[in-house]
CSV table of C-alpha atoms in Angstrom, one decimal:
chain,number,residue,atom,x,y,z
A,1,UNK,CA,28.2,-2.9,22.2
A,2,UNK,CA,30.4,-3.5,18.9
A,3,UNK,CA,30.6,-0.5,16.9
A,4,UNK,CA,32.3,0.0,13.5
A,5,UNK,CA,36.2,0.4,13.1
A,6,UNK,CA,37.9,3.7,13.1
A,7,UNK,CA,39.5,4.6,9.7
A,8,UNK,CA,40.5,7.4,8.5
A,9,UNK,CA,38.6,9.6,6.1
A,10,UNK,CA,40.1,8.6,2.9
A,11,UNK,CA,40.1,5.3,4.0
A,12,UNK,CA,35.9,5.6,5.1
A,13,UNK,CA,35.3,7.1,0.9
A,14,UNK,CA,37.1,3.4,0.1
A,15,UNK,CA,35.0,1.5,1.2
A,16,UNK,CA,32.3,4.0,0.9
A,17,UNK,CA,32.1,4.0,-2.8
A,18,UNK,CA,32.7,0.2,-3.4
A,19,UNK,CA,29.3,-0.3,-0.5
A,20,UNK,CA,27.6,2.6,-2.9
A,21,UNK,CA,28.3,0.2,-6.6
A,22,UNK,CA,27.1,-2.6,-4.9
A,23,UNK,CA,23.6,-1.0,-3.6
A,24,UNK,CA,23.6,0.9,-7.5
A,25,UNK,CA,23.4,-2.3,-8.3
A,26,UNK,CA,20.6,-3.8,-5.9
A,27,UNK,CA,18.2,0.0,-7.3
A,28,UNK,CA,18.8,-1.3,-10.5
A,29,UNK,CA,17.3,-5.2,-9.5
A,30,UNK,CA,14.4,-3.8,-7.1
A,31,UNK,CA,13.7,-1.2,-10.4
A,32,UNK,CA,13.7,-4.7,-12.9
A,33,UNK,CA,11.6,-6.8,-10.1
A,34,UNK,CA,8.8,-3.4,-10.0
A,35,UNK,CA,8.8,-4.2,-13.6
A,36,UNK,CA,7.9,-7.3,-13.7
A,37,UNK,CA,5.4,-7.3,-10.8
A,38,UNK,CA,4.0,-4.8,-13.0
A,39,UNK,CA,3.1,-7.4,-15.5
A,40,UNK,CA,1.8,-9.7,-13.5
A,41,UNK,CA,-1.9,-10.5,-14.8
A,42,UNK,CA,-5.5,-9.0,-13.1
A,43,UNK,CA,-8.0,-11.3,-12.0
A,44,UNK,CA,-11.0,-10.0,-11.8
A,45,UNK,CA,-13.7,-9.3,-8.4
A,46,UNK,CA,-17.3,-10.7,-9.1
A,47,UNK,CA,-17.4,-10.8,-5.8
A,48,UNK,CA,-20.1,-8.5,-4.3
A,49,UNK,CA,-17.5,-7.3,-0.7
A,50,UNK,CA,-20.4,-5.0,1.3
A,51,UNK,CA,-18.3,-2.8,3.6
A,52,UNK,CA,-18.9,-0.4,7.4
A,53,UNK,CA,-17.3,3.6,6.8
A,54,UNK,CA,-17.9,6.9,8.1
A,55,UNK,CA,-20.4,7.1,5.2
A,56,UNK,CA,-22.2,3.6,5.5
A,57,UNK,CA,-22.2,1.3,3.2
A,58,UNK,CA,-19.9,0.8,0.4
A,59,UNK,CA,-19.2,-1.8,-1.9
A,60,UNK,CA,-15.2,-2.3,-2.9
A,61,UNK,CA,-15.5,0.3,-5.5
A,62,UNK,CA,-16.6,3.2,-4.3
A,63,UNK,CA,-13.4,2.6,-1.8
A,64,UNK,CA,-11.7,3.8,-5.2
A,65,UNK,CA,-13.4,7.3,-4.7
A,66,UNK,CA,-13.8,8.1,-8.6
A,67,UNK,CA,-9.8,6.8,-8.6
A,68,UNK,CA,-8.2,4.6,-11.0
A,69,UNK,CA,-6.5,2.1,-8.3
A,70,UNK,CA,-6.8,1.8,-4.7
A,71,UNK,CA,-4.2,0.0,-2.1
A,72,UNK,CA,-5.9,-2.2,0.6
A,73,UNK,CA,-3.8,-2.0,4.1
A,74,UNK,CA,-5.0,-5.7,5.9
A,75,UNK,CA,-5.3,-4.5,9.2
A,76,UNK,CA,-5.6,-7.1,11.3
A,77,UNK,CA,-8.2,-6.6,14.1
A,78,UNK,CA,-10.7,-9.2,15.4
A,79,UNK,CA,-14.4,-8.5,15.6
A,80,UNK,CA,-14.2,-8.9,19.5
A,81,UNK,CA,-10.3,-7.5,19.4
A,82,UNK,CA,-10.7,-3.4,21.7
A,83,UNK,CA,-8.2,-2.1,19.4
A,84,UNK,CA,-6.0,-3.1,16.4
A,85,UNK,CA,-2.6,-5.3,15.8
A,86,UNK,CA,0.5,-3.7,17.4
A,87,UNK,CA,2.2,-4.4,14.4
A,88,UNK,CA,0.1,-2.8,11.7
A,89,UNK,CA,-0.4,-0.1,14.0
A,90,UNK,CA,3.3,0.6,13.6
A,91,UNK,CA,2.9,0.5,9.9
A,92,UNK,CA,0.1,3.0,9.6
A,93,UNK,CA,2.1,5.3,11.5
A,94,UNK,CA,4.3,5.5,8.9
A,95,UNK,CA,1.5,6.6,5.5
A,96,UNK,CA,2.2,10.1,4.7
A,97,UNK,CA,1.0,12.5,3.1
A,98,UNK,CA,-2.2,11.2,0.8
A,99,UNK,CA,-2.2,13.6,-1.7
A,100,UNK,CA,1.1,12.4,-3.9
A,101,UNK,CA,-0.9,9.0,-3.8
A,102,UNK,CA,-4.0,11.3,-4.8
A,103,UNK,CA,-1.6,13.2,-7.7
A,104,UNK,CA,-1.5,8.9,-9.2
A,105,UNK,CA,-4.8,8.3,-9.3
A,106,UNK,CA,-4.2,6.5,-5.8
A,107,UNK,CA,-6.5,6.0,-3.2
A,108,UNK,CA,-5.4,4.6,-0.5
A,109,UNK,CA,-7.7,2.9,2.3
A,110,UNK,CA,-7.7,0.3,6.0
A,111,UNK,CA,-9.7,-2.8,6.1
A,112,UNK,CA,-10.4,-4.6,9.4
A,113,UNK,CA,-12.7,-8.3,10.1
A,114,UNK,CA,-13.5,-5.6,13.1
A,115,UNK,CA,-17.2,-4.2,13.4
A,116,UNK,CA,-16.7,0.0,12.6
A,117,UNK,CA,-17.9,0.6,15.8
A,118,UNK,CA,-14.7,-1.0,18.1
A,119,UNK,CA,-12.9,0.8,14.7
A,120,UNK,CA,-14.0,4.0,15.4
A,121,UNK,CA,-12.7,4.7,18.8
A,122,UNK,CA,-9.2,3.0,18.3
A,123,UNK,CA,-8.4,5.8,14.8
A,124,UNK,CA,-10.0,8.8,16.8
A,125,UNK,CA,-7.3,7.7,19.8
A,126,UNK,CA,-4.4,7.1,17.2
A,127,UNK,CA,-4.5,10.4,15.7
A,128,UNK,CA,-5.7,8.6,11.6
A,129,UNK,CA,-7.5,10.6,9.2
A,130,UNK,CA,-6.9,7.3,7.1
A,131,UNK,CA,-10.3,6.1,5.4
A,132,UNK,CA,-11.3,3.1,7.4
A,133,UNK,CA,-13.6,0.3,6.9
A,134,UNK,CA,-14.6,-2.8,8.6
A,135,UNK,CA,-15.6,-5.9,5.7
A,136,UNK,CA,-17.5,-7.4,8.8
A,137,UNK,CA,-19.0,-10.6,8.7
A,138,UNK,CA,-18.0,-10.7,5.2
A,139,UNK,CA,-15.1,-12.6,4.0
A,140,UNK,CA,-12.8,-9.7,2.1
A,141,UNK,CA,-9.6,-10.2,4.4
A,142,UNK,CA,-10.0,-14.3,3.8
A,143,UNK,CA,-10.4,-14.0,0.1
A,144,UNK,CA,-7.0,-12.0,-0.5
A,145,UNK,CA,-5.1,-13.8,2.3
A,146,UNK,CA,-5.2,-11.6,4.8
A,147,UNK,CA,-6.0,-14.8,7.2
A,148,UNK,CA,-3.6,-17.4,7.7
A,149,UNK,CA,-4.2,-20.4,5.4
A,150,UNK,CA,-4.7,-24.4,7.6
A,151,UNK,CA,-4.5,-27.2,5.4
A,152,UNK,CA,-3.8,-25.4,2.5
A,153,UNK,CA,-6.8,-23.4,2.8
A,154,UNK,CA,-8.1,-19.6,5.0
A,155,UNK,CA,-8.5,-20.4,8.2
A,156,UNK,CA,-11.4,-18.6,9.7
A,157,UNK,CA,-13.4,-19.0,12.7
A,158,UNK,CA,-11.5,-17.1,15.6
A,159,UNK,CA,-8.4,-16.8,13.9
A,160,UNK,CA,-6.8,-14.1,14.1
A,161,UNK,CA,-5.7,-12.5,10.2
A,162,UNK,CA,-2.2,-11.7,9.4
A,163,UNK,CA,-0.7,-7.8,7.6
A,164,UNK,CA,-1.0,-7.5,4.3
A,165,UNK,CA,-1.7,-5.2,1.5
A,166,UNK,CA,-3.2,-6.1,-1.3
A,167,UNK,CA,-3.8,-3.5,-4.9
A,168,UNK,CA,-6.4,-3.4,-7.4
A,169,UNK,CA,-6.9,-1.9,-11.4
A,170,UNK,CA,-10.6,-0.5,-12.1
A,171,UNK,CA,-11.3,-0.5,-15.4
A,172,UNK,CA,-15.3,1.3,-16.1
A,173,UNK,CA,-17.2,-0.4,-12.9
A,174,UNK,CA,-15.0,-3.4,-13.5
A,175,UNK,CA,-12.6,-4.1,-10.9
A,176,UNK,CA,-9.2,-6.8,-11.0
A,177,UNK,CA,-7.0,-7.7,-8.1
A,178,UNK,CA,-3.4,-6.6,-9.4
A,179,UNK,CA,-1.2,-7.5,-6.2
A,180,UNK,CA,-1.3,-8.7,-2.8
A,181,UNK,CA,1.5,-8.7,-0.2
A,182,UNK,CA,1.6,-10.2,3.1
A,183,UNK,CA,4.0,-10.7,6.9
A,184,UNK,CA,7.6,-9.5,6.0
A,185,UNK,CA,6.0,-7.8,2.0
A,186,UNK,CA,5.4,-5.2,4.2
A,187,UNK,CA,8.3,-4.6,4.9
A,188,UNK,CA,9.9,-0.8,3.8
A,189,UNK,CA,6.4,0.4,2.6
A,190,UNK,CA,4.9,3.4,4.1
A,191,UNK,CA,6.5,6.2,1.2
A,192,UNK,CA,3.8,6.7,-1.5
A,193,UNK,CA,6.1,5.7,-4.0
A,194,UNK,CA,6.4,2.9,-1.9
A,195,UNK,CA,2.8,2.3,-2.3
A,196,UNK,CA,2.8,3.0,-5.9
A,197,UNK,CA,5.7,0.3,-6.7
A,198,UNK,CA,3.2,-2.0,-5.9
A,199,UNK,CA,0.2,-1.2,-8.4
A,200,UNK,CA,0.0,-2.0,-11.9
A,201,UNK,CA,0.5,1.1,-12.5
A,202,UNK,CA,3.3,1.8,-10.8
A,203,UNK,CA,4.5,5.5,-10.5
A,204,UNK,CA,3.2,6.6,-14.0
A,205,UNK,CA,6.5,7.7,-15.0
A,206,UNK,CA,7.6,7.6,-18.2
A,207,UNK,CA,11.3,6.1,-17.2
A,208,UNK,CA,9.2,2.5,-16.0
A,209,UNK,CA,8.5,-0.7,-17.9
A,210,UNK,CA,6.4,-1.3,-19.4
A,211,UNK,CA,6.6,1.8,-21.7
A,212,UNK,CA,3.6,3.8,-21.7
A,213,UNK,CA,1.2,2.6,-19.9
A,214,UNK,CA,0.4,4.5,-17.1
A,215,UNK,CA,2.5,8.1,-17.3
A,216,UNK,CA,0.1,9.8,-19.8
A,217,UNK,CA,-2.9,9.1,-17.6
A,218,UNK,CA,-1.8,11.3,-14.9
A,219,UNK,CA,-3.4,15.1,-15.9
A,220,UNK,CA,-3.4,17.9,-15.9
A,221,UNK,CA,0.9,17.2,-16.8
A,222,UNK,CA,3.0,18.3,-12.6
A,223,UNK,CA,6.1,19.5,-14.7
A,224,UNK,CA,7.2,20.4,-10.6
A,225,UNK,CA,6.8,17.8,-9.4
A,226,UNK,CA,6.4,16.3,-6.5
A,227,UNK,CA,4.7,19.7,-4.9
A,228,UNK,CA,3.8,20.6,-1.8
A,229,UNK,CA,1.0,17.8,-0.4
A,230,UNK,CA,-0.8,21.8,0.0
A,231,UNK,CA,-0.9,22.5,-3.9
A,232,UNK,CA,-2.1,19.5,-5.1
A,233,UNK,CA,-5.5,18.9,-6.8
A,234,UNK,CA,-7.4,15.9,-6.3
């Protein structure tokens, strides 16, 4: 194994300070990139999708659970499989308590192509409590880019899907698609802030660009934000 060089503490501090300047530059660049993401236009979702979950049939609007935003994890679980994708499972293991997302009027849900009867035992085995829905036999995943593309068209049939995340915004009963990421676009995701950074309303803090878009939506005001997860009023 090749280990880092051993140096005196003063030399380490100087090297750390130099690296810190570069880290801060990356943070500022990421803030600018996230602002640009929030400025993306959105697309109305006019197609009627039907899902099956713990409470039976559901529409895409139902998946919001009354909140304003929805983040969907496209979990690769093919109709004929008995267990889900290992990479998707590793990603879902990283999702924290959902109260912090709910406090920002954002719902997180998982959607797979497998029938719900196959999803249930695997979900129980893994000990996950997040909302999980089956889109079988619909085209939700294909329409959102969660299937590989073949000759410019989304693949279907027996082709396995690809992990992804899609974000949606609700205006009344109208639903809009605002963002999607797949593959390596999921790296670094898992915390509430990392998921909110993908959405059109972001973290809903007053310093975010574009200014004034979303922070007023968070009510009541939470001066001690973040709270303990059992102190949020959903």
